mmCIF file of C-alpha atoms in Angstrom:
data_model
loop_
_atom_site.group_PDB
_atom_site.id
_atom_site.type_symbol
_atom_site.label_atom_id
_atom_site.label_comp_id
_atom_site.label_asym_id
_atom_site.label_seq_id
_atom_site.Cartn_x
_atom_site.Cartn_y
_atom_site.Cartn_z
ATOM 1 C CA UNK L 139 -20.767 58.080 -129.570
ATOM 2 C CA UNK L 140 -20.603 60.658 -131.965
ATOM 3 C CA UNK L 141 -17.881 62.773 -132.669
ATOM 4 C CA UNK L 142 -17.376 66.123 -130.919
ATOM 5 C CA UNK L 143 -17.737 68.070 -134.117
ATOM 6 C CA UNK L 144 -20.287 65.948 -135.104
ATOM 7 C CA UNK L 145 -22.463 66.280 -131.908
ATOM 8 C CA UNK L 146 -21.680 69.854 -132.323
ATOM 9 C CA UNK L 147 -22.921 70.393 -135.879
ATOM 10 C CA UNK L 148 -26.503 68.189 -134.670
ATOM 11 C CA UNK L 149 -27.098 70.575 -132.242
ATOM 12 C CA UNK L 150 -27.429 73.627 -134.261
ATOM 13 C CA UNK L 151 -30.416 71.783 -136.000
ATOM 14 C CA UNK L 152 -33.252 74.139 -136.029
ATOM 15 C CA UNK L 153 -35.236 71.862 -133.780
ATOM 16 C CA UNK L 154 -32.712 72.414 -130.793
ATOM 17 C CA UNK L 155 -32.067 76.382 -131.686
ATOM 18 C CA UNK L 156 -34.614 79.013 -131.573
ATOM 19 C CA UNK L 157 -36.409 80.520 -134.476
ATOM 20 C CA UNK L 158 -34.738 84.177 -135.078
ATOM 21 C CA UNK L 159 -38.424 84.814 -136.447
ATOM 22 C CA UNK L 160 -39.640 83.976 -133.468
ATOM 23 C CA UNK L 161 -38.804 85.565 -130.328
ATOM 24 C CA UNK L 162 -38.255 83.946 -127.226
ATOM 25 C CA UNK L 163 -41.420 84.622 -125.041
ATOM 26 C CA UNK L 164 -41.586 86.572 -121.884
ATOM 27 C CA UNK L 165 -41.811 84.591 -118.816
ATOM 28 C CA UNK L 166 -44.103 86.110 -115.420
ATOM 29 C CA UNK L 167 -46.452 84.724 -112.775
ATOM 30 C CA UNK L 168 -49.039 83.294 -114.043
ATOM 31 C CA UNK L 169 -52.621 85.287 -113.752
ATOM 32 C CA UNK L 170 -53.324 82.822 -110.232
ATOM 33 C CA UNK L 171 -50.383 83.342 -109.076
ATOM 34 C CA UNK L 172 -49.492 79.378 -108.076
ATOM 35 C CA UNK L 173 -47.175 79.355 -111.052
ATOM 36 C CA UNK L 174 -45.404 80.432 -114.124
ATOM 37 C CA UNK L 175 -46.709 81.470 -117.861
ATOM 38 C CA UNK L 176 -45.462 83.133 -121.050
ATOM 39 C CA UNK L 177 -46.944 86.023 -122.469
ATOM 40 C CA UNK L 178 -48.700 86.898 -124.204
ATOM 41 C CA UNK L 179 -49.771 83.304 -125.173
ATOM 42 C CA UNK L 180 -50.566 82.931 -121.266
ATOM 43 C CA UNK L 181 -49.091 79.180 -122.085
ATOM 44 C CA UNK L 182 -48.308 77.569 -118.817
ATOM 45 C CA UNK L 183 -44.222 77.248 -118.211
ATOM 46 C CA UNK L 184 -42.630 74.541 -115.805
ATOM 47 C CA UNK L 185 -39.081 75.604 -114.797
ATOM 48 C CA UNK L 186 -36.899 72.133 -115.954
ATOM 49 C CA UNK L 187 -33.434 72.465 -116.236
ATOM 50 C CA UNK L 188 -29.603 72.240 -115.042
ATOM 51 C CA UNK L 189 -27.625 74.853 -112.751
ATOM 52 C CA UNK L 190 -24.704 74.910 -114.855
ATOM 53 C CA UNK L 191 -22.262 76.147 -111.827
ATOM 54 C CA UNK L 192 -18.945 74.693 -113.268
ATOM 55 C CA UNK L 193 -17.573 72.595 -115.720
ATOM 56 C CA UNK L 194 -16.086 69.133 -115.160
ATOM 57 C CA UNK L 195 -12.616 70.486 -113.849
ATOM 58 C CA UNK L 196 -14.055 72.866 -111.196
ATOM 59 C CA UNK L 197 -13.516 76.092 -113.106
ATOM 60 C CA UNK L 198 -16.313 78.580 -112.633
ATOM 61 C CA UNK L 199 -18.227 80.345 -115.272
ATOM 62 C CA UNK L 200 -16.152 83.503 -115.954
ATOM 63 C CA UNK L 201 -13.132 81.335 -115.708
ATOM 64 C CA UNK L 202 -13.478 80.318 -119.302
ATOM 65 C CA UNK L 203 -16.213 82.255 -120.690
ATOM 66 C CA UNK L 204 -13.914 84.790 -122.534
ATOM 67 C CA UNK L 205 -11.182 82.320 -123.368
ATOM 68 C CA UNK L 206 -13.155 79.315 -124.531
ATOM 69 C CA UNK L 207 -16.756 80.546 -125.541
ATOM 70 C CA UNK L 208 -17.482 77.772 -127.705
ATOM 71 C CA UNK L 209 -17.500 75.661 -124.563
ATOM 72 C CA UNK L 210 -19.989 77.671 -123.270
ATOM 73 C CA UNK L 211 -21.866 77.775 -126.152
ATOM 74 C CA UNK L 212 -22.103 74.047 -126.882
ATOM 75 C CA UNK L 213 -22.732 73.493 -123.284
ATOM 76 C CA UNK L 214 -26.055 75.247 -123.945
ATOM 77 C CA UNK L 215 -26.801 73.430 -127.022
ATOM 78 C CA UNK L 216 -25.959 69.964 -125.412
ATOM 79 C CA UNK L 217 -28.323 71.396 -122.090
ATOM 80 C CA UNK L 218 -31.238 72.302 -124.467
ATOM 81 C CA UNK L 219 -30.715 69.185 -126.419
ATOM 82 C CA UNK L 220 -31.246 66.782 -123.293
ATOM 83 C CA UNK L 221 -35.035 69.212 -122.510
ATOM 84 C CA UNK L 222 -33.630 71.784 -120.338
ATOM 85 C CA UNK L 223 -35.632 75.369 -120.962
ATOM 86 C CA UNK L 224 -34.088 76.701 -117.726
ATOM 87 C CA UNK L 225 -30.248 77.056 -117.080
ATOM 88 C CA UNK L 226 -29.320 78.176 -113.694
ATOM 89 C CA UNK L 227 -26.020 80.468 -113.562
ATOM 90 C CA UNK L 228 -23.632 81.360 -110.822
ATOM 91 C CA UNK L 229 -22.675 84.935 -111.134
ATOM 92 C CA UNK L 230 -19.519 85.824 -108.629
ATOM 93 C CA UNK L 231 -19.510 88.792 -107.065
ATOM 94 C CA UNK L 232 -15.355 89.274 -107.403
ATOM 95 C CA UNK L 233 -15.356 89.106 -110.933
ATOM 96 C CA UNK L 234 -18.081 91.776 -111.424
ATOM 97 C CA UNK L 235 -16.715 94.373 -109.236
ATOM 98 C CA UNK L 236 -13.656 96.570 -109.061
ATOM 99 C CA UNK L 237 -14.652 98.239 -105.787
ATOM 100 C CA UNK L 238 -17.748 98.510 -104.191
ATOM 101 C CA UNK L 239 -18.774 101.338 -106.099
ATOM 102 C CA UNK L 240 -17.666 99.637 -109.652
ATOM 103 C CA UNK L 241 -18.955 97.431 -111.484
ATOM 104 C CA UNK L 242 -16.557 95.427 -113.927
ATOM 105 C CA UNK L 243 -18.069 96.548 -117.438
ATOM 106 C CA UNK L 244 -15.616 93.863 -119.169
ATOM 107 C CA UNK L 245 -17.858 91.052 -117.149
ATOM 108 C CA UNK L 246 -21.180 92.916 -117.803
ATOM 109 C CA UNK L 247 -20.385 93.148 -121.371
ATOM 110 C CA UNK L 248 -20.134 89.290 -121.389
ATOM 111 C CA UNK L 249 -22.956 88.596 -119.411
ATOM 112 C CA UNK L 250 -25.179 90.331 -122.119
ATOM 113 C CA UNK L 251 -23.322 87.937 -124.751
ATOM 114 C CA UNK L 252 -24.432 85.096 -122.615
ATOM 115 C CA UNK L 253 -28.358 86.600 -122.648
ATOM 116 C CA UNK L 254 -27.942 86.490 -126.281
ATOM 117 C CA UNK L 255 -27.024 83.108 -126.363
ATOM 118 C CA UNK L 256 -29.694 81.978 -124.356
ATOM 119 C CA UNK L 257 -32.585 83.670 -126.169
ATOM 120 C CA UNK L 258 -30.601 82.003 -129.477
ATOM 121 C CA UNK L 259 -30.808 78.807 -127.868
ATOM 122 C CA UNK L 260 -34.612 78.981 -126.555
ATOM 123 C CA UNK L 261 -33.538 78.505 -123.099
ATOM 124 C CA UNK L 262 -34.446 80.634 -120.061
ATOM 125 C CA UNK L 263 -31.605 81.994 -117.097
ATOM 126 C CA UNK L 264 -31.889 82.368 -113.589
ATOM 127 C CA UNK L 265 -29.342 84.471 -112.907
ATOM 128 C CA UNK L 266 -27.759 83.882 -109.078
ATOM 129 C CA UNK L 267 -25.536 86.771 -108.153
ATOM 130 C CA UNK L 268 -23.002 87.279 -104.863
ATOM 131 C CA UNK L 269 -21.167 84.008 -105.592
ATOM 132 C CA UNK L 270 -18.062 83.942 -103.667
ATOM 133 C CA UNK L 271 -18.185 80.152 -104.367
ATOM 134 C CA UNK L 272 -13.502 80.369 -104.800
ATOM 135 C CA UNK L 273 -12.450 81.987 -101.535
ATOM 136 C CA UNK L 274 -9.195 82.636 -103.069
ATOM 137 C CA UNK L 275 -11.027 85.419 -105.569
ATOM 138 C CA UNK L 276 -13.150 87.034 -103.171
ATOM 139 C CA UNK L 277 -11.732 90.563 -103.184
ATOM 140 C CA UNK L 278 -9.897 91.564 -99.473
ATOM 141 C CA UNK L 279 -11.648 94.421 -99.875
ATOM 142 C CA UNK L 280 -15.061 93.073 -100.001
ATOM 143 C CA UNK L 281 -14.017 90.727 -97.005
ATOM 144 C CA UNK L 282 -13.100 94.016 -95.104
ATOM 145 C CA UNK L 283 -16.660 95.756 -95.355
ATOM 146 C CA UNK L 284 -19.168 96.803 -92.667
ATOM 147 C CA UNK L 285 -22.159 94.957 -92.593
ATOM 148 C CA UNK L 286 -24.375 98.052 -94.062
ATOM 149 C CA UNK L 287 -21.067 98.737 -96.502
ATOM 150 C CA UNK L 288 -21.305 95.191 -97.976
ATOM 151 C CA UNK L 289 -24.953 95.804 -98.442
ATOM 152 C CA UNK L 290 -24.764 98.369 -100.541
ATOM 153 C CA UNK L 291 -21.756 97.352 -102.588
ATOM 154 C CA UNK L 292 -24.419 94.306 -103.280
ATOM 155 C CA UNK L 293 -26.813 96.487 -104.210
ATOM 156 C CA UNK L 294 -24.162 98.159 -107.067
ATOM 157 C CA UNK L 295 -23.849 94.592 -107.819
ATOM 158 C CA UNK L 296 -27.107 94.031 -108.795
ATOM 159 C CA UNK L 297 -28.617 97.078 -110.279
ATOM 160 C CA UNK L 298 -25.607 96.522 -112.889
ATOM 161 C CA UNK L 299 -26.989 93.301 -113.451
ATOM 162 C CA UNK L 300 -30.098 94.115 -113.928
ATOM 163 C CA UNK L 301 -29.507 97.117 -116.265
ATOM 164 C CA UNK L 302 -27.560 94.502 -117.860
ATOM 165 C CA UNK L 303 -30.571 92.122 -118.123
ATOM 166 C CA UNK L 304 -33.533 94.095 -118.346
ATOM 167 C CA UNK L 305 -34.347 94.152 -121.702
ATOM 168 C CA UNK L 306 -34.052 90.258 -122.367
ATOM 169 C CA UNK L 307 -36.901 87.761 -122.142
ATOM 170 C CA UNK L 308 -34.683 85.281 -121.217
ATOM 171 C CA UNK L 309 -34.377 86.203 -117.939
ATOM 172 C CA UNK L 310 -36.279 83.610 -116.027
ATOM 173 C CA UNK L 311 -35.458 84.850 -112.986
ATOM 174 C CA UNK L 312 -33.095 87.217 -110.615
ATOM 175 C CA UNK L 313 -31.145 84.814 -107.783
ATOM 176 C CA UNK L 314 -30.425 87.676 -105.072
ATOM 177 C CA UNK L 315 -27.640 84.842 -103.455
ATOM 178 C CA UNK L 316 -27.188 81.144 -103.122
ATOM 179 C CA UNK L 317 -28.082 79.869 -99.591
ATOM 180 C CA UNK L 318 -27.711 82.925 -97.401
ATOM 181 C CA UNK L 319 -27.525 82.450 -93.632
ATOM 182 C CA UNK L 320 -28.642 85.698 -91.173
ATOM 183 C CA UNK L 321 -26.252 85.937 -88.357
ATOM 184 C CA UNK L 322 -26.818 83.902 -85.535
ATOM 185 C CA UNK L 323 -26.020 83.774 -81.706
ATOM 186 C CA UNK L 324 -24.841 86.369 -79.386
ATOM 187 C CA UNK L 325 -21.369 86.090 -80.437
ATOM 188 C CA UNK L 326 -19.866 87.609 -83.665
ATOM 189 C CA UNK L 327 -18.855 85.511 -86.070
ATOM 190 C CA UNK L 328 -15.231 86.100 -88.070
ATOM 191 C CA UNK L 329 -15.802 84.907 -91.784
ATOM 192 C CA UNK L 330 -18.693 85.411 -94.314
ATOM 193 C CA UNK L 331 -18.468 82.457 -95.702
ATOM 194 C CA UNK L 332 -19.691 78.740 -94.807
ATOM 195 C CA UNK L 333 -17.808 75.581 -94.498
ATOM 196 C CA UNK L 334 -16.354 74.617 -98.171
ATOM 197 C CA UNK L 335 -17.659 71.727 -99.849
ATOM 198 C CA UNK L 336 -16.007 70.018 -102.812
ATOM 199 C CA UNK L 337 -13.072 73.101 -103.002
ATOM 200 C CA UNK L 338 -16.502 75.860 -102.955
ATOM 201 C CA UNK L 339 -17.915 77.849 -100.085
ATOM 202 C CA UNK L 340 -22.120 77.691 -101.263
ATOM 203 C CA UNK L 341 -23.338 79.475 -97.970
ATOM 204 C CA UNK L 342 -22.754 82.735 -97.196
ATOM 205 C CA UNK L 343 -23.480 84.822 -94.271
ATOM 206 C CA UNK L 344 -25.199 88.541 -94.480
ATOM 207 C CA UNK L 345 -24.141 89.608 -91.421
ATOM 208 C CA UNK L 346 -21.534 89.058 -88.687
ATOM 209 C CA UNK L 347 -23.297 90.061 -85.895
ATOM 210 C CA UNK L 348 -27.146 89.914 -84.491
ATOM 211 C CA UNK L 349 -26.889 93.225 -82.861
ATOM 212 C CA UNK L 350 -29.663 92.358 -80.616
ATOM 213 C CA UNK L 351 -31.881 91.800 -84.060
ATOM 214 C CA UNK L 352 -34.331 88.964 -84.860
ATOM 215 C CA UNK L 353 -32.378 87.314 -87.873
ATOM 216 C CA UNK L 354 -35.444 86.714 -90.330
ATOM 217 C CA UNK L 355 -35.823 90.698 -89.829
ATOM 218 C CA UNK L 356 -32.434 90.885 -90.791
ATOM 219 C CA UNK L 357 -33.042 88.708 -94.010
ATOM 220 C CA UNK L 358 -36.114 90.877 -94.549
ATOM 221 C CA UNK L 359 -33.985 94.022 -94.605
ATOM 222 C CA UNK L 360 -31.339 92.526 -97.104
ATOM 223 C CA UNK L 361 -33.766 91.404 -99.329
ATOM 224 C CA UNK L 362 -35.491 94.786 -99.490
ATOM 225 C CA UNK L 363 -32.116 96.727 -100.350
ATOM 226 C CA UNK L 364 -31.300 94.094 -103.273
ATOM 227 C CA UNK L 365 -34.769 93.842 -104.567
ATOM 228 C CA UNK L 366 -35.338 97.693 -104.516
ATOM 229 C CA UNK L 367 -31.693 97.555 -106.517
ATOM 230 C CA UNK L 368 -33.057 95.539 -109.011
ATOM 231 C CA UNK L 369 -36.489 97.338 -109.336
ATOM 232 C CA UNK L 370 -34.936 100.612 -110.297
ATOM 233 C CA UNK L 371 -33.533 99.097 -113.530
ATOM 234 C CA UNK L 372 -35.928 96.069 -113.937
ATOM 235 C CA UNK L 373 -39.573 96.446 -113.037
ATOM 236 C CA UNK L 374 -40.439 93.129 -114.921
ATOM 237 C CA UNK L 375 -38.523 90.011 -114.275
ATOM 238 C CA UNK L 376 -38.749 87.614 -111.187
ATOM 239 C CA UNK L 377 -37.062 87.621 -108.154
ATOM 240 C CA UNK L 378 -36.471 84.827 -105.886
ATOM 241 C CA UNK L 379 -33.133 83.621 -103.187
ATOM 242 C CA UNK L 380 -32.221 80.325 -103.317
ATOM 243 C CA UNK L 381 -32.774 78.727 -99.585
ATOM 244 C CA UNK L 382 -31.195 75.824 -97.685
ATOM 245 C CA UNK L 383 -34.061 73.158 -96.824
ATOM 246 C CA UNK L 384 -33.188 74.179 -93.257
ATOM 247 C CA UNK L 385 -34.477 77.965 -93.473
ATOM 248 C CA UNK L 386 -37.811 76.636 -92.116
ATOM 249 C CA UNK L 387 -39.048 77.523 -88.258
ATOM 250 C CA UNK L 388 -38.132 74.119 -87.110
ATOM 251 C CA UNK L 389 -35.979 73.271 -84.103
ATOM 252 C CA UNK L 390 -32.261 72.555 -84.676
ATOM 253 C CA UNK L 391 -30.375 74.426 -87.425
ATOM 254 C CA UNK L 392 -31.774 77.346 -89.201
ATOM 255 C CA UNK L 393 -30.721 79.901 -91.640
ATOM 256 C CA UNK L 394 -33.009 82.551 -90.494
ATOM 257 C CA UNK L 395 -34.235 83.293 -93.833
ATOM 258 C CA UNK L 396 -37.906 81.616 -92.591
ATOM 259 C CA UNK L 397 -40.055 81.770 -95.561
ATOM 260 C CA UNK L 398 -43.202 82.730 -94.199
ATOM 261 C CA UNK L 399 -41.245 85.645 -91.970
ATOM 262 C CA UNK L 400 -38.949 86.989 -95.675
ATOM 263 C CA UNK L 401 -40.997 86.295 -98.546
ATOM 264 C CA UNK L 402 -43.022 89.036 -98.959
ATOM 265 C CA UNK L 403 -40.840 90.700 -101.594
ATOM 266 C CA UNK L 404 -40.167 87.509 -103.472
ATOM 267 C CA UNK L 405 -42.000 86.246 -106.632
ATOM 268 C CA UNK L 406 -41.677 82.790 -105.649
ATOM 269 C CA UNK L 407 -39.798 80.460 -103.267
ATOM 270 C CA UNK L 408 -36.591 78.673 -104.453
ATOM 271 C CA UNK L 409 -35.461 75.763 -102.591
ATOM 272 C CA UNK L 410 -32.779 73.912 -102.547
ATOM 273 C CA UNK L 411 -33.752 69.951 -101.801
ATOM 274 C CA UNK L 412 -31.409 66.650 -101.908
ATOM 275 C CA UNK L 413 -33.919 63.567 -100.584
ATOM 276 C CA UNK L 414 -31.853 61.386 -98.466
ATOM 277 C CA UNK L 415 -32.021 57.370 -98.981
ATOM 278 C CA UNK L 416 -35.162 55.697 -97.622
ATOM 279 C CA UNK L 417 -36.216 59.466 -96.452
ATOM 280 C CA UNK L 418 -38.042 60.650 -99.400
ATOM 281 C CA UNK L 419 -41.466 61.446 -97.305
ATOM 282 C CA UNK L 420 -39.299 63.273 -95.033
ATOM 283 C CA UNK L 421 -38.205 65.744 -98.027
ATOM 284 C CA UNK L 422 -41.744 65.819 -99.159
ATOM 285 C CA UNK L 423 -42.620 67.166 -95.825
ATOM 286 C CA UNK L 424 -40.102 69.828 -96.274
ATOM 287 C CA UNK L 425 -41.261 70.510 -99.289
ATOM 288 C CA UNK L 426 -44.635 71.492 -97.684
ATOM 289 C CA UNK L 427 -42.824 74.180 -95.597
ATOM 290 C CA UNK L 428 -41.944 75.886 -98.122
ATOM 291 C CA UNK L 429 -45.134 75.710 -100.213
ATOM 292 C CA UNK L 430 -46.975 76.874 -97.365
ATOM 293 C CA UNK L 431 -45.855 80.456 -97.892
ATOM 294 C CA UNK L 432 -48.725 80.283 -100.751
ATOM 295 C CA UNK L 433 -46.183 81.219 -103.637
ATOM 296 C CA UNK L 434 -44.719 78.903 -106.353
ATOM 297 C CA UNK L 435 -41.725 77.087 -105.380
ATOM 298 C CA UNK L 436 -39.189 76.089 -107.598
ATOM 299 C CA UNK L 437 -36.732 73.151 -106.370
ATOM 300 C CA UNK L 438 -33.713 75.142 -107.676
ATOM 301 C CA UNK L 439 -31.214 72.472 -106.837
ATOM 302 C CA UNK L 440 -31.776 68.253 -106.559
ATOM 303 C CA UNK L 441 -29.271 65.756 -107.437
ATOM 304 C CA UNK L 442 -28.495 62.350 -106.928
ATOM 305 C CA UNK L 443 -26.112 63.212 -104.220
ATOM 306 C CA UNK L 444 -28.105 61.245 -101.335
ATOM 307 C CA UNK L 445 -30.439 58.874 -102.882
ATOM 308 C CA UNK L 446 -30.369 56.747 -106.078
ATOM 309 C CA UNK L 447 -31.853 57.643 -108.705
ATOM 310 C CA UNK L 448 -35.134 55.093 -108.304
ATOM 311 C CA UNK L 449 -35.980 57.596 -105.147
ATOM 312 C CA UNK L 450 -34.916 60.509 -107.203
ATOM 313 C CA UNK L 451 -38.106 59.556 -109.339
ATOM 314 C CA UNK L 452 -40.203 58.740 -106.334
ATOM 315 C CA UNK L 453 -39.340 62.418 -104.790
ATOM 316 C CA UNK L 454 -40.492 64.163 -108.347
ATOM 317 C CA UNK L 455 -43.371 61.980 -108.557
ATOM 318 C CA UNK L 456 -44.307 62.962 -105.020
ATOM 319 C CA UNK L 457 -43.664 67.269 -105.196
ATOM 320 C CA UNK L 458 -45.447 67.764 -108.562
ATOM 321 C CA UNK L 459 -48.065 68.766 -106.372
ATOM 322 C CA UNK L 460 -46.129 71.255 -104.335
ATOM 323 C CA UNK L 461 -43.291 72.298 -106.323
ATOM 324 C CA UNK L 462 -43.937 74.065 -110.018
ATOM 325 C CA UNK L 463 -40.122 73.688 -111.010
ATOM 326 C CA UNK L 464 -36.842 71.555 -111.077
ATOM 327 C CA UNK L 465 -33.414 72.139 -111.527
ATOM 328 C CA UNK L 466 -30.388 69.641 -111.266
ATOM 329 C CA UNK L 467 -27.059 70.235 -112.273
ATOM 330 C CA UNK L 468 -25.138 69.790 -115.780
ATOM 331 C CA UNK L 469 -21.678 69.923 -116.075
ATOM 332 C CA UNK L 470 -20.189 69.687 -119.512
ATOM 333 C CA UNK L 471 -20.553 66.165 -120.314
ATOM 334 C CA UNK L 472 -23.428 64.301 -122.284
ATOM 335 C CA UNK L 473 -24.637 60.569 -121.063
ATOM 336 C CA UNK L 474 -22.169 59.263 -124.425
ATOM 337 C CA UNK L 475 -19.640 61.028 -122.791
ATOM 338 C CA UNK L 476 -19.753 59.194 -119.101
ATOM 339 C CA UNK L 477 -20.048 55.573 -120.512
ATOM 340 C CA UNK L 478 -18.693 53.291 -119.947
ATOM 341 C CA UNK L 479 -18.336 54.164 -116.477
ATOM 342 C CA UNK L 480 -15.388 54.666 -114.443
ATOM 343 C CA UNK L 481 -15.858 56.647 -111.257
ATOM 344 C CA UNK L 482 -18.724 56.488 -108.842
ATOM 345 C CA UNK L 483 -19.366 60.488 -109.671
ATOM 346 C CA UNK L 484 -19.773 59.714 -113.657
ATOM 347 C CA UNK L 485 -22.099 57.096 -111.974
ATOM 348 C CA UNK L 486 -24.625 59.246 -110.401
ATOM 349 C CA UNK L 487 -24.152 62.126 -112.884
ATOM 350 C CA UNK L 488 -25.152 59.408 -115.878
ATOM 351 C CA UNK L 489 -28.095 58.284 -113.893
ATOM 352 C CA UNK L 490 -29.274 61.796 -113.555
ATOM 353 C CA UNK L 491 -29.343 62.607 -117.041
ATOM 354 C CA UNK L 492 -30.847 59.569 -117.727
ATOM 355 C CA UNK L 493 -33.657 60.622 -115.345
ATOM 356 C CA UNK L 494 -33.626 63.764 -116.690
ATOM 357 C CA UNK L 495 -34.782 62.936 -120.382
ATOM 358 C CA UNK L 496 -36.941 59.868 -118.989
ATOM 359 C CA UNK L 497 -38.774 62.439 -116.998
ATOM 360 C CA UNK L 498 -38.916 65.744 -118.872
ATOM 361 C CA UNK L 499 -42.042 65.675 -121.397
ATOM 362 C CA UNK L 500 -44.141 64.268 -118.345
ATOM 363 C CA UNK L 501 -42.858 67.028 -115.896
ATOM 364 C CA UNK L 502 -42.837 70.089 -118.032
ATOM 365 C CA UNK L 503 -46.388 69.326 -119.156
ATOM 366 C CA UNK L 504 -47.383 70.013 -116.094
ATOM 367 C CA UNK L 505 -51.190 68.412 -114.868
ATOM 368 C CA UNK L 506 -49.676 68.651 -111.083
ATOM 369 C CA UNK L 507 -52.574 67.122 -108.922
ATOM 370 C CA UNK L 508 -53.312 68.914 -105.706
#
């Protein structure tokens, strides 16, 4: 393995860093609207990449992106390095707001450093906002907020993030939330956020309380707020919401957020898919669900968290014709780095990157077959 200074001097070779000559292209839908192209070359682009959530250690993002930068920055070097052109970040709404009427200019400040850095690196953000992944930093105040107050403090949230953003092409896309839930039952529920998993809450509610309301016309109200927040600073760049597999109109659990009955503001679906052993046709037919909506779906989060990584394959073999995007997860360590082996999670991260590179060229070169 090379040295750390070493591996960090490679990867400011010119073939892993964009040309300053050379601007890093706009991203939209593309002119049939089943996927994604740059402009103005109209070249076709396939979303592959990591959500880079946390490092190793469990420290968010903005725990570290002021203090150790250069962490941050080789992170996206070693990212781009392995074939990534997408990086998924995890934006939380406590550190970007002083009250629900301010936004934290210190954390907007460093957000733009961070666009910078991507359009430096040739590598493309989809910026997920509302994280209140650390219980312990959500604000009391936030916690303390109507439903229709909390709204609206998201909405400060992300017109500051998209005034922020707007004038980058390396915006890939705008994340309203990771896997929101509508408000369910007759009976009002006491926290906002889902069960923890792994020390983070990922699901968050949008509402306490049905109020004798359908929920996916609850999910279509919240989604109209935030996207008309975005739209009055940022006409241009996509919009999605990252959704549990269970947000379709099947029997048993639901989110509400049903995609046929809340997408009609979004520029594509994002879902968020981990195929189960020996159950790989039974993701596939998920999958399908979500396609059906007739937009592009991105899978905006697979791992191998319930499957090796033979079936891993097997699933992306099996959704290139449904799917026009993948994103796993990255988190501060290259393959050299995890071998030899020691724990079973440096297992299944190692076989993941290994996948990863295997896999790239073939994925992002699209040729999905109906």
């Amino acid at each position: 393995m090379l040295p750390r200074v070493l591996l960090f001097s490679a990867l400011l070779s010119p073939s892993l860093v964009a040309d300053a000559g050379e601007p890093l292209p706009w991203v939209e839908l593309s002119a049939d609207g089943k996927g994604f192209q740059q402009v103005p070359s109209g070249r076709p682009f396939i979303p592959w990449g990591f959500n880079y959530d946390h490092e190793g250690d469990g420290r968010l993002l903005e725990d570290y992106w002021v203090d150790q930068w250069p962490k941050v920055a080789e992170a996206f070097r070693e990212m781009k390095s392995l074939g990534a052109n997408v990086v998924r970040i995890h934006l939380q709404f406590g550190k970007f707001m002083r009250s629900p009427s301010e936004p934290n200019r210190s954390s907007l400040d460093q957000l733009k450093k961070l666009t910078r850095l991507a359009e430096r690196t040739g590598l493309y953000l989809d910026v997920t906002g509302l994280g209140c992944y650390h219980k312990q930093d959500v604000p009391t105040w936030y916690d303390q907020l109507s439903e229709e107050e909390r709204w609206a403090a998201q909405a400060v949230f992300w017109e500051a993030v998209a005034k922020t953003c707007s004038a980058s092409p390396a915006i890939f896309c705008y994340d309203l939330m990771n896997e929101p839930v509508a408000p369910a039952g007759k009976r009002k529920s006491d926290d906002w956020l889902g069960p923890g998993f792994g020390g983070k809450h990922f699901v968050q509610r949008i509402g306490l309380d049905r109020k004798g309301r359908e929920r996916p016309d609850i999910a279509r109200a919240w989604i109209h707020q935030l996207v008309g927040a975005i739209r009055k600073r940022d006409q241009r760049h996509l919009i999605t919401v990252g959704l549990v597999p269970w947000s379709l109109d099947r029997p048993g659990l639901t989110s509400g957020f049903v995609p046929t009955k809340v997408a009609d503001e979004l520029d594509f679906i994002a879902v968020h898919l981990y195929p189960e052993k020996e159950k790989v046709d039974e993701a596939i037919e998920t999958l399908k669900g979500f396609a059906a909506v007739g937009k592009p779906v991105v899978i905006e989060e697979t791992f191998t968290l319930k499957c090796g990584a033979d079936e891993l394959r097997q699933f992306f073999e099996k959704s290139r014709p449904y799917a026009t995007g993948w994103i796993g997860f990255y988190w501060g360590k290259m393959p050299d780095e995890l071998r030899p082996v020691k724990t079973i999670p440096a297992a299944l991260t190692l076989q993941w990157l290994e996948l990863f590179q295997e896999l790239g060229p073939e994925m992002k070169a699209g040729n999905n077959t109906p």
